[in-house]
């Protein structure tokens, strides 16, 4: 394909209203992210009804900003991409309806993008994904380990069987009195702490699945019990011990996948991949095993529409366009996505 492909992408699956204009699946020509974090922080987590209302209020402004920063016009845009799954139903619908309106008014094809695929494709922004590669998605909603055999073929190795790693970071932060989203606050506290708490190891099997709910419940109970006894909780130490326990388990499963598959590339993705300790530990294990480690710039790890524009590019090349019956699929995880696309 010789002509440049320019895609306007929309992301509104959770608490970020974002739009981007992306050239050829990697070149970010314009990006706007309007975060609702400060509003939701007052409630200790994302309130779905407030999130969809705020998307509705913000989306036109985000579109205006994105077009203003773009050195072109809507006529230069080849397609409109939008996250349709997974996420909060009302929030997804705001983005979808906006995408449909733009597609109809400007007569541009519509591309439906799965949010988890977006996180993975953020790895094309600074480098190009080399296939086959192992991929680990660690976000607020999911923990998935996959093999990407080619642009169109993937195999799910394992997922979290209960809470996602991001959820557990947020829950542990909450019980320690830290604001939402908890991940970055746990990370900051852990830097100041020592690994002095003895915590249970998350899952001792040799499958590629993850389980973090036992570790989470142990910490929640520990904090409540210590409070009831009037004992002090060493928050920084507990944050450090938690982070080591959780990351150790992730590293163990990734090492297993590297050894068993012999694959020489690894891509990390999702909001929790902004965590420096996780990045360092996974990078180390990749180096030790002669595997090339890739992770997006921190800006592209948490939710943004640039990654949606990247993931839409291969779909554009294959002419996989959606029609106006496109609907939100709040619980279409990567397993369902792979089955649907077989
Ligand atoms: O990918 P994301 O922005 O949204 C979802 O698709 O879920 O991920 C959000 C999650 C939250 O749980 C947040 O606490 C976590 O990513 N997160 C982090 C860090 N930055 C964001 N967790 C650990 N360390 C961080 N630096
Ligand atoms: Zn996300």
Tab-separated table of C-alpha atoms and ligand atoms in Angstrom:
chain	number	residue	atom	x	y	z
A	1	UNK	CA	0.000	0.000	0.000
A	2	UNK	CA	1.778	3.171	-1.133
A	3	UNK	CA	-0.593	5.920	0.014
A	4	UNK	CA	-0.403	7.013	3.657
A	5	UNK	CA	-3.331	5.841	5.771
A	6	UNK	CA	-4.593	8.393	8.288
A	7	UNK	CA	-7.005	7.197	10.970
A	8	UNK	CA	-8.956	9.262	13.491
A	9	UNK	CA	-9.312	7.106	16.605
A	10	UNK	CA	-11.648	7.428	19.585
A	11	UNK	CA	-11.236	5.856	23.041
A	12	UNK	CA	-13.837	6.195	25.807
A	13	UNK	CA	-13.985	2.742	27.421
A	14	UNK	CA	-13.306	3.847	31.010
A	15	UNK	CA	-12.372	7.230	32.490
A	16	UNK	CA	-10.346	8.821	29.691
A	17	UNK	CA	-11.980	10.604	26.757
A	18	UNK	CA	-9.308	10.492	24.098
A	19	UNK	CA	-8.917	11.037	20.355
A	20	UNK	CA	-5.899	10.706	18.122
A	21	UNK	CA	-4.951	10.990	14.474
A	22	UNK	CA	-2.476	8.272	13.534
A	23	UNK	CA	-0.608	7.789	10.250
A	24	UNK	CA	0.269	4.296	9.000
A	25	UNK	CA	-0.394	2.617	12.342
A	26	UNK	CA	2.450	4.240	14.279
A	27	UNK	CA	2.954	7.946	13.565
A	28	UNK	CA	0.960	10.061	16.075
A	29	UNK	CA	-0.070	13.272	14.284
A	30	UNK	CA	-2.372	14.493	17.051
A	31	UNK	CA	-3.443	13.207	20.465
A	32	UNK	CA	-5.788	14.541	23.140
A	33	UNK	CA	-6.468	12.802	26.456
A	34	UNK	CA	-9.063	14.260	28.789
A	35	UNK	CA	-8.830	12.387	32.074
A	36	UNK	CA	-11.649	12.158	34.618
A	37	UNK	CA	-9.340	10.766	37.305
A	38	UNK	CA	-9.698	13.731	39.668
A	39	UNK	CA	-13.494	13.410	39.708
A	40	UNK	CA	-13.480	9.643	40.305
A	41	UNK	CA	-10.728	9.933	42.941
A	42	UNK	CA	-13.359	11.551	45.208
A	43	UNK	CA	-15.261	8.233	45.146
A	44	UNK	CA	-12.256	5.891	45.425
A	45	UNK	CA	-12.856	4.394	41.962
A	46	UNK	CA	-14.598	4.923	38.618
A	47	UNK	CA	-18.340	5.611	38.930
A	48	UNK	CA	-19.825	4.327	35.631
A	49	UNK	CA	-22.750	6.769	35.446
A	50	UNK	CA	-20.489	9.774	36.077
A	51	UNK	CA	-17.961	8.451	33.536
A	52	UNK	CA	-20.494	8.264	30.691
A	53	UNK	CA	-21.890	11.702	31.491
A	54	UNK	CA	-18.428	13.212	31.494
A	55	UNK	CA	-17.576	11.527	28.164
A	56	UNK	CA	-20.715	13.109	26.690
A	57	UNK	CA	-19.700	16.538	28.034
A	58	UNK	CA	-16.073	16.260	26.867
A	59	UNK	CA	-16.155	14.465	23.562
A	60	UNK	CA	-16.879	17.442	21.265
A	61	UNK	CA	-14.174	19.480	22.931
A	62	UNK	CA	-11.708	16.577	22.590
A	63	UNK	CA	-12.586	16.283	18.874
A	64	UNK	CA	-12.058	20.031	18.350
A	65	UNK	CA	-8.686	19.930	20.136
A	66	UNK	CA	-7.534	16.875	18.170
A	67	UNK	CA	-8.430	18.437	14.815
A	68	UNK	CA	-6.831	21.755	15.848
A	69	UNK	CA	-3.480	20.054	16.558
A	70	UNK	CA	-3.615	18.125	13.247
A	71	UNK	CA	-2.001	19.838	10.279
A	72	UNK	CA	-4.740	18.740	7.921
A	73	UNK	CA	-8.489	18.563	7.569
A	74	UNK	CA	-11.089	15.873	8.010
A	75	UNK	CA	-10.865	15.311	4.233
A	76	UNK	CA	-7.345	13.886	4.773
A	77	UNK	CA	-8.677	11.217	7.115
A	78	UNK	CA	-9.209	7.725	5.662
A	79	UNK	CA	-11.205	6.052	8.446
A	80	UNK	CA	-12.758	6.503	11.887
A	81	UNK	CA	-11.719	3.936	14.512
A	82	UNK	CA	-13.353	3.417	17.883
A	83	UNK	CA	-13.016	1.165	20.927
A	84	UNK	CA	-16.168	-0.999	21.098
A	85	UNK	CA	-15.008	-3.480	23.801
A	86	UNK	CA	-14.305	-4.216	26.612
A	87	UNK	CA	-15.157	-1.493	29.136
A	88	UNK	CA	-18.037	0.370	30.741
A	89	UNK	CA	-21.130	0.046	28.571
A	90	UNK	CA	-22.333	3.663	28.781
A	91	UNK	CA	-18.820	5.008	28.280
A	92	UNK	CA	-18.161	2.817	25.236
A	93	UNK	CA	-21.477	3.922	23.696
A	94	UNK	CA	-20.496	7.600	23.812
A	95	UNK	CA	-17.381	6.918	21.717
A	96	UNK	CA	-19.236	4.571	19.366
A	97	UNK	CA	-22.038	7.036	18.671
A	98	UNK	CA	-19.521	9.813	18.013
A	99	UNK	CA	-17.582	7.528	15.620
A	100	UNK	CA	-20.759	6.559	13.785
A	101	UNK	CA	-21.784	10.213	13.403
A	102	UNK	CA	-18.357	11.166	11.973
A	103	UNK	CA	-18.367	8.130	9.681
A	104	UNK	CA	-21.837	8.994	8.371
A	105	UNK	CA	-21.360	12.741	7.969
A	106	UNK	CA	-17.916	12.538	6.333
A	107	UNK	CA	-18.486	9.236	4.539
A	108	UNK	CA	-15.469	7.458	6.048
A	109	UNK	CA	-15.267	3.732	6.857
A	110	UNK	CA	-15.769	2.742	10.492
A	111	UNK	CA	-13.290	0.438	12.275
A	112	UNK	CA	-14.156	-1.363	15.534
A	113	UNK	CA	-11.154	-1.907	17.814
A	114	UNK	CA	-10.844	-4.127	20.881
A	115	UNK	CA	-9.250	-2.099	23.692
A	116	UNK	CA	-6.802	-4.857	24.728
A	117	UNK	CA	-5.542	-5.072	21.148
A	118	UNK	CA	-5.039	-1.321	21.354
A	119	UNK	CA	-2.746	-1.702	24.371
A	120	UNK	CA	-0.678	-4.312	22.505
A	121	UNK	CA	-0.393	-2.205	19.342
A	122	UNK	CA	0.926	0.770	21.343
A	123	UNK	CA	4.187	-1.161	20.953
A	124	UNK	CA	4.256	-0.126	17.272
A	125	UNK	CA	4.600	3.576	18.103
A	126	UNK	CA	8.331	3.709	18.773
A	127	UNK	CA	9.354	0.315	17.400
A	128	UNK	CA	7.702	-2.197	15.155
A	129	UNK	CA	6.326	-5.394	16.676
A	130	UNK	CA	8.378	-8.344	15.373
A	131	UNK	CA	6.469	-11.614	14.988
A	132	UNK	CA	6.281	-14.089	16.573
A	133	UNK	CA	6.289	-12.378	19.938
A	134	UNK	CA	5.065	-13.065	23.430
A	135	UNK	CA	2.753	-10.339	24.739
A	136	UNK	CA	1.678	-9.561	28.285
A	137	UNK	CA	-1.224	-7.182	28.900
A	138	UNK	CA	-1.447	-5.873	32.460
A	139	UNK	CA	-4.242	-3.346	32.907
A	140	UNK	CA	-7.016	-2.311	35.246
A	141	UNK	CA	-9.334	-4.863	33.663
A	142	UNK	CA	-7.104	-7.676	32.410
A	143	UNK	CA	-3.972	-9.758	32.835
A	144	UNK	CA	-3.357	-11.759	29.656
A	145	UNK	CA	-0.337	-13.632	28.326
A	146	UNK	CA	-0.401	-14.340	24.584
A	147	UNK	CA	1.599	-15.431	21.587
A	148	UNK	CA	1.215	-13.109	18.602
A	149	UNK	CA	2.133	-15.360	15.696
A	150	UNK	CA	1.526	-12.686	13.068
A	151	UNK	CA	-0.545	-9.528	12.721
A	152	UNK	CA	-3.682	-11.664	12.304
A	153	UNK	CA	-3.002	-14.767	14.341
A	154	UNK	CA	-2.760	-15.070	18.109
A	155	UNK	CA	-2.948	-17.684	20.813
A	156	UNK	CA	-3.964	-16.997	24.381
A	157	UNK	CA	-1.646	-18.750	26.827
A	158	UNK	CA	-3.309	-17.638	30.053
A	159	UNK	CA	-5.208	-14.952	31.922
A	160	UNK	CA	-6.031	-13.981	35.448
A	161	UNK	CA	-8.639	-16.371	36.803
A	162	UNK	CA	-9.841	-13.723	39.270
A	163	UNK	CA	-8.735	-10.095	39.803
A	164	UNK	CA	-6.554	-8.311	37.280
A	165	UNK	CA	-3.215	-7.056	38.508
A	166	UNK	CA	-4.360	-3.411	38.132
A	167	UNK	CA	-7.449	-4.042	40.241
A	168	UNK	CA	-5.264	-5.477	42.996
A	169	UNK	CA	-2.869	-2.512	42.913
A	170	UNK	CA	-5.914	-0.237	43.235
A	171	UNK	CA	-7.483	-2.272	46.049
A	172	UNK	CA	-4.268	-2.503	48.087
A	173	UNK	CA	-3.766	1.253	47.634
A	174	UNK	CA	-7.312	1.895	48.809
A	175	UNK	CA	-6.971	-0.168	51.962
A	176	UNK	CA	-3.732	1.745	52.672
A	177	UNK	CA	-5.653	5.037	52.336
A	178	UNK	CA	-4.101	6.067	49.011
A	179	UNK	CA	-6.133	7.813	46.297
A	180	UNK	CA	-7.395	6.287	43.020
A	181	UNK	CA	-5.790	5.162	40.777
A	182	UNK	CA	-3.681	3.291	43.276
A	183	UNK	CA	-0.972	1.819	41.024
A	184	UNK	CA	1.227	4.920	40.761
A	185	UNK	CA	0.832	5.600	44.517
A	186	UNK	CA	1.850	2.058	45.469
A	187	UNK	CA	4.841	2.439	43.176
A	188	UNK	CA	5.919	5.703	44.885
A	189	UNK	CA	5.463	4.229	48.381
A	190	UNK	CA	7.361	1.049	47.458
A	191	UNK	CA	10.427	3.066	46.455
A	192	UNK	CA	10.660	4.342	50.059
A	193	UNK	CA	9.901	0.985	51.702
A	194	UNK	CA	11.666	-2.235	52.660
A	195	UNK	CA	10.423	-5.749	51.882
A	196	UNK	CA	9.610	-6.660	55.496
A	197	UNK	CA	6.130	-8.225	55.231
A	198	UNK	CA	5.905	-11.956	54.590
A	199	UNK	CA	3.113	-12.390	52.044
A	200	UNK	CA	1.697	-15.538	50.453
A	201	UNK	CA	2.964	-16.421	46.981
A	202	UNK	CA	0.084	-15.860	44.512
A	203	UNK	CA	-0.138	-19.106	42.491
A	204	UNK	CA	2.327	-21.931	42.527
A	205	UNK	CA	1.253	-23.903	39.460
A	206	UNK	CA	2.875	-24.211	36.050
A	207	UNK	CA	-0.052	-23.018	33.962
A	208	UNK	CA	0.072	-19.598	32.307
A	209	UNK	CA	-2.877	-18.364	34.358
A	210	UNK	CA	-2.609	-15.812	37.124
A	211	UNK	CA	-4.440	-15.434	40.418
A	212	UNK	CA	-4.047	-12.359	42.580
A	213	UNK	CA	-7.169	-12.407	44.741
A	214	UNK	CA	-5.531	-14.480	47.513
A	215	UNK	CA	-2.706	-11.956	47.837
A	216	UNK	CA	-5.247	-9.115	47.814
A	217	UNK	CA	-7.466	-10.667	50.511
A	218	UNK	CA	-4.434	-11.474	52.670
A	219	UNK	CA	-3.346	-7.817	52.600
A	220	UNK	CA	-6.871	-6.480	53.216
A	221	UNK	CA	-7.257	-8.796	56.242
A	222	UNK	CA	-3.788	-7.987	57.524
A	223	UNK	CA	-4.496	-4.235	57.446
A	224	UNK	CA	-7.910	-4.624	59.146
A	225	UNK	CA	-6.517	-6.926	61.851
A	226	UNK	CA	-3.582	-4.649	62.616
A	227	UNK	CA	-5.922	-1.639	62.782
A	228	UNK	CA	-8.269	-3.463	65.187
A	229	UNK	CA	-5.328	-4.303	67.423
A	230	UNK	CA	-4.229	-0.676	67.307
A	231	UNK	CA	-0.960	-1.620	65.548
A	232	UNK	CA	0.708	0.629	63.033
A	233	UNK	CA	0.895	-0.427	59.377
A	234	UNK	CA	4.207	0.366	57.712
A	235	UNK	CA	2.579	1.458	54.454
A	236	UNK	CA	5.753	1.889	52.421
A	237	UNK	CA	7.042	-1.520	53.489
A	238	UNK	CA	3.723	-3.213	52.744
A	239	UNK	CA	3.576	-1.514	49.323
A	240	UNK	CA	7.087	-2.806	48.596
A	241	UNK	CA	6.375	-6.364	49.784
A	242	UNK	CA	3.129	-6.441	47.775
A	243	UNK	CA	4.800	-5.186	44.628
A	244	UNK	CA	7.582	-7.759	44.900
A	245	UNK	CA	5.104	-10.620	45.470
A	246	UNK	CA	2.899	-9.610	42.523
A	247	UNK	CA	5.712	-8.834	40.080
A	248	UNK	CA	7.617	-12.023	41.036
A	249	UNK	CA	4.618	-14.074	39.999
A	250	UNK	CA	4.284	-12.239	36.685
A	251	UNK	CA	8.002	-12.687	36.003
A	252	UNK	CA	7.786	-16.400	36.871
A	253	UNK	CA	4.989	-16.996	34.358
A	254	UNK	CA	6.688	-14.954	31.634
A	255	UNK	CA	9.937	-16.904	32.192
A	256	UNK	CA	8.002	-20.144	31.825
A	257	UNK	CA	6.506	-18.934	28.527
A	258	UNK	CA	9.913	-17.811	27.220
A	259	UNK	CA	11.482	-21.183	28.072
A	260	UNK	CA	8.615	-23.297	26.722
A	261	UNK	CA	8.016	-21.409	23.480
A	262	UNK	CA	11.565	-20.302	22.586
A	263	UNK	CA	10.109	-17.038	21.243
A	264	UNK	CA	12.730	-14.269	21.041
A	265	UNK	CA	10.561	-11.148	21.364
A	266	UNK	CA	8.398	-9.899	24.217
A	267	UNK	CA	5.988	-6.948	24.312
A	268	UNK	CA	4.559	-5.522	27.524
A	269	UNK	CA	1.324	-3.480	27.445
A	270	UNK	CA	-1.491	-1.938	29.523
A	271	UNK	CA	-1.708	0.623	32.320
A	272	UNK	CA	0.332	-1.379	34.856
A	273	UNK	CA	3.201	-1.517	32.343
A	274	UNK	CA	3.851	2.109	33.369
A	275	UNK	CA	5.298	0.579	36.562
A	276	UNK	CA	9.084	0.943	36.575
A	277	UNK	CA	9.747	-2.053	38.821
A	278	UNK	CA	7.703	-4.344	36.559
A	279	UNK	CA	9.426	-2.950	33.450
A	280	UNK	CA	12.867	-3.474	35.002
A	281	UNK	CA	12.215	-6.994	36.240
A	282	UNK	CA	10.731	-8.150	32.931
A	283	UNK	CA	13.486	-6.469	30.971
A	284	UNK	CA	16.048	-8.299	33.149
A	285	UNK	CA	14.506	-11.720	32.592
A	286	UNK	CA	14.269	-11.071	28.845
A	287	UNK	CA	17.957	-10.085	28.703
A	288	UNK	CA	18.971	-13.180	30.650
A	289	UNK	CA	17.158	-15.326	28.081
A	290	UNK	CA	18.287	-13.402	24.956
A	291	UNK	CA	14.738	-12.184	24.355
A	292	UNK	CA	14.215	-8.667	23.015
A	293	UNK	CA	12.104	-6.661	25.454
A	294	UNK	CA	9.671	-4.020	24.173
A	295	UNK	CA	7.387	-1.663	26.097
A	296	UNK	CA	5.665	1.570	25.014
A	297	UNK	CA	6.723	4.977	26.287
A	298	UNK	CA	4.937	5.538	29.637
A	299	UNK	CA	2.571	8.054	27.972
A	300	UNK	CA	1.139	5.281	25.778
A	301	UNK	CA	0.814	2.635	28.525
A	302	UNK	CA	-2.348	3.957	30.162
A	303	UNK	CA	-5.553	4.505	28.181
A	304	UNK	CA	-5.239	6.711	25.101
A	305	UNK	CA	-6.650	6.827	21.567
A	306	UNK	CA	-3.244	6.697	19.818
A	307	UNK	CA	-3.034	2.972	20.564
A	308	UNK	CA	-6.534	2.505	19.079
A	309	UNK	CA	-5.363	4.202	15.868
A	310	UNK	CA	-2.372	1.820	15.787
A	311	UNK	CA	-4.536	-1.284	16.245
A	312	UNK	CA	-6.997	-0.065	13.591
A	313	UNK	CA	-4.319	0.059	10.874
A	314	UNK	CA	-4.062	-3.704	10.181
A	315	UNK	CA	-7.884	-3.859	10.151
A	316	UNK	CA	-7.925	-1.024	7.594
A	317	UNK	CA	-5.420	-2.868	5.403
A	318	UNK	CA	-7.647	-5.956	5.492
A	319	UNK	CA	-10.742	-3.794	4.864
A	320	UNK	CA	-12.334	-5.131	8.061
A	321	UNK	CA	-14.887	-2.350	8.420
A	322	UNK	CA	-17.836	-2.188	10.819
A	323	UNK	CA	-21.342	-1.116	9.850
A	324	UNK	CA	-23.780	1.097	11.744
A	325	UNK	CA	-25.119	-1.839	13.742
A	326	UNK	CA	-21.868	-1.698	15.751
A	327	UNK	CA	-22.658	-2.008	19.449
A	328	UNK	CA	-20.654	-1.876	22.664
A	329	UNK	CA	-19.482	-5.230	24.064
A	330	UNK	CA	-18.600	-4.488	27.653
A	331	UNK	CA	-17.172	-7.922	28.454
A	332	UNK	CA	-15.475	-9.023	25.225
A	333	UNK	CA	-12.131	-10.066	26.677
A	334	UNK	CA	-9.188	-11.191	24.570
A	335	UNK	CA	-10.298	-14.853	24.707
A	336	UNK	CA	-13.690	-14.019	23.185
A	337	UNK	CA	-12.029	-11.675	20.689
A	338	UNK	CA	-9.678	-14.431	19.462
A	339	UNK	CA	-12.538	-16.954	19.199
A	340	UNK	CA	-14.650	-14.463	17.227
A	341	UNK	CA	-11.849	-13.801	14.776
A	342	UNK	CA	-10.807	-17.414	14.142
B	1	LIG	O1	-4.805	0.238	30.904
B	1	LIG	P1	-5.391	1.153	31.915
B	1	LIG	O2	-5.089	2.621	31.795
B	1	LIG	O3	-6.933	0.994	31.954
B	1	LIG	C1	-7.557	-0.234	31.699
B	1	LIG	O4	-7.652	-0.617	30.526
B	1	LIG	O5	-7.905	-0.878	32.705
B	1	LIG	O6	-4.920	0.606	33.331
B	1	LIG	C2	-5.270	1.238	34.510
B	1	LIG	C3	-4.585	0.508	35.638
B	1	LIG	C4	-5.040	0.982	37.013
B	1	LIG	O7	-5.310	-0.155	37.800
B	1	LIG	C5	-3.827	1.724	37.545
B	1	LIG	O8	-3.708	1.701	38.956
B	1	LIG	C6	-2.701	0.963	36.888
B	1	LIG	O9	-3.170	0.724	35.587
B	1	LIG	N1	-1.453	1.737	36.820
B	1	LIG	C7	-0.331	1.365	37.486
B	1	LIG	C8	0.624	2.374	37.235
B	1	LIG	N2	0.042	3.314	36.424
B	1	LIG	C9	-1.226	2.906	36.187
B	1	LIG	N3	-0.069	0.293	38.261
B	1	LIG	C10	1.160	0.191	38.804
B	1	LIG	N4	2.126	1.133	38.623
B	1	LIG	C11	1.905	2.222	37.844
B	1	LIG	N5	2.867	3.130	37.685
B	2	LIG	ZN1	-6.719	0.141	29.150
